[in-house]
Coordinates of C-alpha atoms and ligand atoms in Angstrom, one line a residue:
M1 CA 0.0 0.0 0.0
R2 CA 1.2 3.5 -0.8
L3 CA 0.8 5.9 2.1
N4 CA 1.1 9.7 1.6
I5 CA 1.8 11.3 5.0
T6 CA 2.3 15.0 5.7
C7 CA 4.6 15.5 8.8
I8 CA 4.6 18.5 11.0
P9 CA 7.8 18.3 13.1
G10 CA 6.8 21.6 14.8
D11 CA 8.8 23.1 17.7
G12 CA 10.6 22.1 20.8
I13 CA 11.0 18.3 21.1
G14 CA 8.7 18.0 18.0
P15 CA 11.4 17.3 15.4
E16 CA 13.1 14.7 17.7
I17 CA 10.0 12.7 18.4
V18 CA 8.7 12.8 14.8
T19 CA 12.1 11.6 13.5
Q20 CA 11.7 8.5 15.8
A21 CA 8.1 8.0 14.7
K22 CA 9.1 8.1 11.1
A23 CA 11.9 5.5 11.7
V24 CA 9.3 3.2 13.3
L25 CA 6.9 3.7 10.4
N26 CA 9.7 3.0 8.0
A27 CA 10.5 -0.3 9.8
V28 CA 6.9 -1.4 9.7
A29 CA 6.7 -0.4 6.0
D30 CA 9.8 -2.5 5.2
R31 CA 8.4 -5.5 7.1
F32 CA 5.0 -5.4 5.5
G33 CA 6.0 -4.1 2.0
H34 CA 4.3 -0.6 2.1
E35 CA 5.5 2.5 0.3
L36 CA 5.7 5.6 2.4
H37 CA 5.8 9.1 1.1
Y38 CA 6.4 12.0 3.5
T39 CA 6.0 15.7 2.9
D40 CA 7.2 17.9 5.8
I41 CA 5.3 21.2 6.4
L42 CA 6.0 24.0 8.9
M43 CA 3.5 25.0 11.6
G44 CA 3.7 26.9 14.9
G45 CA 6.8 28.8 15.9
A46 CA 8.9 27.2 13.1
S47 CA 6.5 28.7 10.5
I48 CA 6.4 32.1 12.3
D49 CA 10.2 32.3 12.0
A50 CA 10.3 31.1 8.4
C51 CA 7.1 32.6 6.9
G52 CA 5.8 35.2 9.4
E53 CA 2.6 33.3 10.2
P54 CA 1.9 30.1 12.2
L55 CA 0.4 28.2 9.2
T56 CA 0.4 29.2 5.5
D57 CA -2.2 28.5 2.9
D58 CA 0.3 26.4 1.1
A59 CA 1.0 24.2 4.2
I60 CA -2.8 23.7 4.6
A61 CA -3.1 22.6 0.9
Q62 CA -0.2 20.1 1.4
A63 CA -1.9 18.7 4.5
K64 CA -5.2 18.3 2.6
A65 CA -3.5 16.5 -0.2
A66 CA -2.1 13.8 2.1
D67 CA -3.9 10.7 3.3
A68 CA -3.0 11.6 7.0
V69 CA -1.0 14.1 9.0
L70 CA 1.5 13.1 11.7
M71 CA 2.5 15.9 14.0
G72 CA 5.0 16.4 16.8
S73 CA 4.0 19.4 18.8
I74 CA 4.1 23.1 18.5
G75 CA 4.7 26.1 20.7
G76 CA 7.5 27.5 22.9
N77 CA 8.0 28.7 26.4
T78 CA 4.9 30.8 26.9
S79 CA 6.7 33.2 29.3
T80 CA 10.0 33.8 27.4
S81 CA 9.5 33.0 23.7
P82 CA 9.0 36.1 21.4
W83 CA 6.2 34.1 19.7
Y84 CA 4.0 34.9 22.6
Q85 CA 4.5 38.7 22.2
L86 CA 2.5 38.4 19.0
P87 CA -1.3 39.0 18.8
P88 CA -3.2 35.7 19.7
D89 CA -4.1 34.9 16.1
K90 CA -0.4 35.0 15.1
R91 CA 0.9 32.8 17.9
P92 CA 1.9 29.1 17.3
E93 CA -1.4 27.6 18.6
A94 CA -3.4 29.6 16.1
G95 CA -1.8 27.5 13.4
L96 CA -3.1 24.3 15.0
L97 CA -6.6 25.7 15.5
R98 CA -6.6 26.8 11.8
L99 CA -5.4 23.4 10.6
R100 CA -8.1 21.5 12.7
K101 CA -10.8 23.8 11.3
S102 CA -9.5 23.6 7.7
L103 CA -9.5 19.8 7.9
N104 CA -12.9 19.7 9.6
L105 CA -11.6 17.4 12.3
F106 CA -14.7 16.9 14.5
T107 CA -13.8 13.7 16.3
N108 CA -11.0 13.5 18.9
L109 CA -9.7 10.2 20.1
R110 CA -7.6 9.9 23.2
P111 CA -6.7 6.4 24.4
A112 CA -6.0 5.9 28.1
F113 CA -4.1 2.6 28.4
L114 CA -2.3 1.5 31.5
Y115 CA 0.9 -0.5 30.7
Q116 CA 1.4 -3.0 33.6
E117 CA 5.2 -2.1 33.4
L118 CA 4.3 1.5 34.3
R119 CA 1.7 0.6 37.0
A120 CA 3.8 2.4 39.7
A121 CA 3.0 5.8 38.0
C122 CA -0.8 5.1 38.2
P123 CA -2.3 7.1 41.1
L124 CA -5.2 4.7 41.6
K125 CA -5.4 1.9 44.3
E126 CA -3.3 -1.1 43.6
E127 CA -6.2 -3.5 43.0
I128 CA -7.5 -1.1 40.3
S129 CA -4.1 -0.7 38.6
V130 CA -3.4 -4.4 38.6
A131 CA -6.7 -5.0 36.8
G132 CA -5.5 -2.4 34.2
F133 CA -7.6 -0.5 31.7
D134 CA -7.8 0.3 28.0
I135 CA -10.2 3.1 27.2
M136 CA -10.8 5.2 24.1
I137 CA -12.3 8.6 24.8
M138 CA -14.0 10.0 21.8
R139 CA -14.8 13.7 22.1
E140 CA -16.8 15.8 19.8
L141 CA -14.4 18.6 18.8
T142 CA -16.2 21.3 16.8
G143 CA -19.6 21.9 18.4
G144 CA -21.2 22.4 21.8
L145 CA -20.4 25.0 24.5
Y146 CA -17.0 26.0 23.1
F147 CA -18.4 27.0 19.8
G148 CA -21.9 28.4 20.8
E149 CA -22.9 32.0 20.9
R150 CA -21.5 33.9 23.9
K151 CA -21.8 37.4 25.4
T152 CA -21.1 39.4 28.5
V153 CA -23.5 42.2 29.3
V154 CA -24.4 44.5 32.2
E155 CA -28.0 44.4 33.1
N156 CA -29.3 46.8 35.7
G157 CA -25.7 47.3 36.9
V158 CA -25.1 43.6 37.2
R159 CA -22.5 41.9 35.0
K160 CA -23.9 38.8 33.3
A161 CA -22.2 36.2 31.0
V162 CA -24.0 33.8 28.7
D163 CA -22.6 30.8 26.9
T164 CA -24.8 28.5 24.7
L165 CA -24.6 24.8 24.2
T166 CA -26.0 23.7 20.8
Y167 CA -25.9 20.4 19.0
D168 CA -27.9 19.4 15.9
E169 CA -28.7 15.8 15.2
N170 CA -26.2 15.7 12.2
E171 CA -23.3 16.7 14.4
I172 CA -24.2 14.0 16.9
R173 CA -24.9 11.3 14.4
R174 CA -21.5 11.7 12.6
I175 CA -19.5 11.3 15.8
A176 CA -21.7 8.5 17.0
V177 CA -21.1 6.6 13.8
K178 CA -17.3 7.0 14.3
G179 CA -17.7 5.8 17.9
F180 CA -19.5 2.6 16.9
D181 CA -17.1 2.0 14.0
I182 CA -14.2 2.2 16.4
A183 CA -15.9 0.1 19.0
C184 CA -16.2 -2.6 16.3
K185 CA -12.3 -2.6 16.1
R186 CA -12.1 -2.9 19.9
K187 CA -14.1 -4.7 22.5
G188 CA -17.5 -3.7 21.1
K189 CA -18.8 -1.5 23.9
V190 CA -19.9 2.1 23.8
T191 CA -20.6 4.2 26.9
S192 CA -22.3 7.3 25.8
V193 CA -21.8 10.1 28.3
D194 CA -24.2 13.0 28.8
K195 CA -26.3 15.0 31.3
A196 CA -29.7 13.9 30.0
N197 CA -31.3 14.4 33.4
V198 CA -30.8 18.2 32.9
L199 CA -29.8 19.2 29.4
D200 CA -31.9 19.2 26.3
S201 CA -28.8 18.9 24.1
S202 CA -28.0 15.7 26.1
R203 CA -31.5 14.3 25.6
L204 CA -31.1 14.8 21.8
W205 CA -27.6 13.3 22.1
R206 CA -29.0 10.2 23.7
K207 CA -31.8 9.7 21.2
V208 CA -29.5 10.1 18.2
V209 CA -26.9 7.7 19.7
E210 CA -29.7 5.1 20.2
E211 CA -30.7 5.5 16.5
V212 CA -27.2 4.9 15.4
A213 CA -26.8 2.0 17.7
A214 CA -29.6 0.2 15.9
D215 CA -27.2 -0.2 12.9
Y216 CA -24.6 -1.9 15.1
P217 CA -26.3 -5.0 16.7
D218 CA -22.9 -6.4 17.8
V219 CA -22.0 -3.3 19.8
T220 CA -23.3 -2.9 23.4
L221 CA -24.5 0.6 24.2
E222 CA -24.9 2.0 27.7
H223 CA -25.6 5.6 28.8
M224 CA -23.9 7.2 31.7
L225 CA -24.3 10.6 33.3
V226 CA -21.1 12.7 33.1
D227 CA -20.8 13.1 36.9
N228 CA -21.1 9.3 37.4
C229 CA -18.5 8.8 34.6
A230 CA -16.0 11.1 36.3
M231 CA -16.3 8.9 39.4
Q232 CA -16.3 5.6 37.6
L233 CA -13.0 6.5 35.8
V234 CA -11.2 6.4 39.1
K235 CA -13.3 3.7 40.8
N236 CA -13.5 1.1 38.0
P237 CA -11.8 2.2 34.8
A238 CA -11.7 -1.4 33.5
Q239 CA -15.5 -1.3 32.8
F240 CA -14.9 1.1 29.8
D241 CA -14.1 0.4 26.2
V242 CA -15.2 3.4 24.1
I243 CA -16.5 6.5 25.9
L244 CA -18.4 8.7 23.4
T245 CA -19.2 12.2 24.5
E246 CA -19.7 15.9 23.6
N247 CA -17.0 18.6 23.5
M248 CA -16.8 19.9 27.1
F249 CA -17.5 16.7 28.9
G250 CA -14.8 15.0 26.7
D251 CA -12.3 17.8 27.4
I252 CA -12.6 17.1 31.1
L253 CA -12.9 13.3 31.1
S254 CA -10.0 12.8 28.7
D255 CA -7.7 14.8 30.9
E256 CA -8.9 12.8 33.9
A257 CA -8.4 9.5 32.1
S258 CA -4.9 10.5 30.9
M259 CA -3.9 11.5 34.5
V260 CA -4.8 8.0 35.8
T261 CA -2.3 6.5 33.4
G262 CA 0.3 8.6 35.1
S263 CA 2.6 9.2 32.1
I264 CA 2.1 12.0 29.6
G265 CA 5.0 10.9 27.4
M266 CA 3.0 7.7 26.5
L267 CA -0.3 9.2 25.4
P268 CA -1.2 9.4 21.7
S269 CA -4.2 11.1 20.1
A270 CA -6.0 11.4 16.8
S271 CA -8.5 13.9 15.3
L272 CA -10.6 12.6 12.4
N273 CA -13.0 14.0 9.9
E274 CA -15.9 12.3 8.0
T275 CA -13.4 10.4 5.7
K276 CA -10.5 8.2 6.8
F277 CA -8.3 11.3 7.0
G278 CA -6.9 12.1 10.4
L279 CA -4.4 14.3 12.3
Y280 CA -2.3 12.2 14.7
E281 CA -0.2 13.8 17.5
P282 CA 0.9 13.1 21.0
S283 CA -1.2 14.5 23.8
H284 CA 1.7 16.3 25.4
G285 CA 3.2 19.7 24.3
S286 CA 6.5 20.7 22.8
A287 CA 8.4 20.5 26.1
P288 CA 10.7 23.4 25.4
D289 CA 12.5 22.7 28.7
I290 CA 14.1 19.5 27.3
A291 CA 14.2 20.4 23.6
G292 CA 17.4 19.4 21.8
L293 CA 18.7 17.2 24.7
D294 CA 17.7 13.9 23.1
I295 CA 15.9 12.8 26.3
A296 CA 12.2 13.2 25.2
N297 CA 10.0 10.2 25.2
P298 CA 9.0 9.5 21.6
I299 CA 6.5 6.8 22.5
A300 CA 3.3 9.0 22.5
T301 CA 4.2 10.0 18.9
V302 CA 5.1 6.5 17.9
L303 CA 1.7 5.3 19.2
S304 CA 0.1 8.2 17.3
A305 CA 1.7 6.7 14.2
A306 CA 0.2 3.3 15.1
M307 CA -3.2 5.0 15.5
M308 CA -2.7 6.5 12.0
L309 CA -2.1 3.0 10.5
R310 CA -5.2 1.6 12.3
Y311 CA -7.7 4.4 11.7
S312 CA -6.7 6.1 8.5
F313 CA -5.3 3.1 6.6
D314 CA -7.1 0.1 8.3
L315 CA -3.6 -1.5 8.8
D316 CA -4.5 -3.1 12.1
R317 CA -1.8 -5.8 11.9
E318 CA 0.9 -3.2 11.4
A319 CA -0.5 -1.0 14.3
D320 CA -0.5 -4.1 16.5
V321 CA 3.2 -4.7 15.7
I322 CA 4.1 -1.2 16.8
E323 CA 2.1 -1.5 20.0
T324 CA 3.6 -4.8 20.8
A325 CA 7.1 -3.4 20.2
V326 CA 6.4 -0.6 22.8
Q327 CA 5.2 -3.2 25.3
T328 CA 8.3 -5.4 24.7
V329 CA 10.7 -2.5 25.1
L330 CA 9.0 -1.6 28.4
R331 CA 9.0 -5.2 29.5
D332 CA 12.8 -5.3 28.8
G333 CA 13.2 -2.5 31.2
Y334 CA 14.1 0.4 28.9
R335 CA 12.7 3.8 30.0
T336 CA 13.1 7.4 29.0
V337 CA 13.7 9.9 31.8
D338 CA 10.0 10.8 32.3
I339 CA 9.0 7.2 33.0
M340 CA 12.2 6.0 34.7
S341 CA 12.0 3.9 37.8
P342 CA 14.7 2.1 39.9
G343 CA 16.2 -1.0 38.3
C344 CA 15.4 0.1 34.7
T345 CA 17.8 1.2 32.0
Q346 CA 17.5 4.9 31.1
V347 CA 17.7 5.7 27.4
G348 CA 17.4 8.8 25.3
C349 CA 14.9 9.7 22.6
S350 CA 16.9 8.3 19.6
E351 CA 17.9 5.2 21.5
M352 CA 14.3 4.5 22.4
G353 CA 13.4 4.8 18.7
A354 CA 16.3 2.5 17.7
L355 CA 15.1 -0.1 20.3
L356 CA 11.6 0.0 18.8
V357 CA 12.8 -0.3 15.3
K358 CA 14.9 -3.3 16.3
R359 CA 11.9 -5.1 17.9
I360 CA 9.8 -4.4 14.8
S361 CA 12.5 -5.6 12.4
E362 CA 13.4 -8.9 14.2
Ligands
NAD401 P1 4.3 20.0 27.9 O1 3.5 18.9 27.7 O2 5.1 20.5 26.7 O3 5.4 19.8 29.1 C1 4.9 19.5 30.4 C2 6.0 18.7 31.1 O4 6.1 17.4 30.6 C3 7.5 19.3 30.9 O5 8.2 19.2 32.1 C4 8.0 18.4 29.8 O6 9.4 18.3 29.8 C5 7.4 17.1 30.1 N1 7.1 16.4 28.8 C6 6.2 16.6 27.9 N2 6.3 15.7 26.9 C7 7.3 14.9 27.2 C8 8.0 13.8 26.5 N3 7.5 13.4 25.3 N4 9.0 13.2 27.1 C9 9.5 13.7 28.3 N5 8.9 14.7 29.0 C10 7.9 15.3 28.4 O7 3.4 21.2 28.4 P2 3.8 22.8 28.6 O8 5.1 22.9 29.2 O9 2.6 23.3 29.3 O10 3.7 23.4 27.1 C11 4.9 23.7 26.4 C12 4.5 24.2 25.0 O11 3.7 23.2 24.3 C13 3.5 25.4 25.1 O12 3.9 26.3 24.1 C14 2.2 24.9 24.9 O13 1.3 25.8 24.3 C15 2.5 23.8 23.8 N6 1.5 22.7 23.7 C16 1.3 22.3 22.4 C17 0.4 21.2 22.2 C18 0.3 20.7 20.8 O14 1.1 20.9 20.0 N7 -0.8 20.1 20.5 C19 -0.3 20.6 23.3 C20 0.0 21.1 24.6 C21 0.9 22.2 24.8

């Protein structure tokens, strides 16, 4: 298979971790006989420095022309970098927001998976961490409260702020379809999270999700109120497979779920549109404090590349091989500094990449 991938190395540790993710993808392509074509584009601070803006029209066109986009991370030190003296719409993050909008990425996927080898970093009780968990949080990304009409007014001398939460059935249906499709590739269970005891938007969410569920007889659907879900994530995370939810609930729940895994350098993410196209990136930022030191953990980006193979290219076997390589390297006791624990062997970013390539190629 021929895969056209646009890469955004970005800023800070971005170029280092993307280099390792590419090396891993190349090893998988060699093993399975795929042809990879990369085009690098600039975004964030690197694009501000080179082109005077965080994302150019040309870069957007190149991203759109690809089958998928693999990104490192963008941004600098927000207190000291000159990029943050610019107006908000010229700063590094404006490039990412523009890219997401231009590509119509309405579904965000953030897995929360607990590696048994990294159990010590999990802040939950031991009996919960021993059971492990493997959750996919699917968050609607372009609607709801963050995109509704808002205003702040003064009425009779009293300041008043209004935000509105709107969803139409089409917005709900398209992410629900993605949620059920992805559940079919996993354990076949969807937990739809809402606040249907209070909100009209949640009652519509629930109805539309049920309509979509009718087309997926092999997937089990359950509904859960968001406050209960926040509790269940720390009480019994093993019960979840796919959590499907709207924008703000997903924002909060995905951060909670990532914290219970305990290691930010391990967490991939994906943002998808209606087609198979997706933007794949680690959940962490550009870590300017460790940029250029070759100590960053590349695993979140490597696992993002695995998600790309699985969700944009339907190459599940190839994705499995990458995930197994990560598990094997951890089992063999290799750790980057962020996940280091006593008795393990500390390695840098490029050495971690080389270990993964070796496991994939043997
Ligand atoms: P961060 O995630 O970059 O770093 C937080 C801490 O985690 C730092 O101590 C860092 O060294 C460490 N860390 C992060 N990733 C690591 C890795 N792979 N390996 C080892 N250690 C790692 O968050 P921050 O410091 O708040 O933000 C830095 C910059 O990144 C800011 O400009 C911010 O806006 C940007 N940012 C970008 C994205 C993105 O590109 N999608 C996301 C979040 C933050």
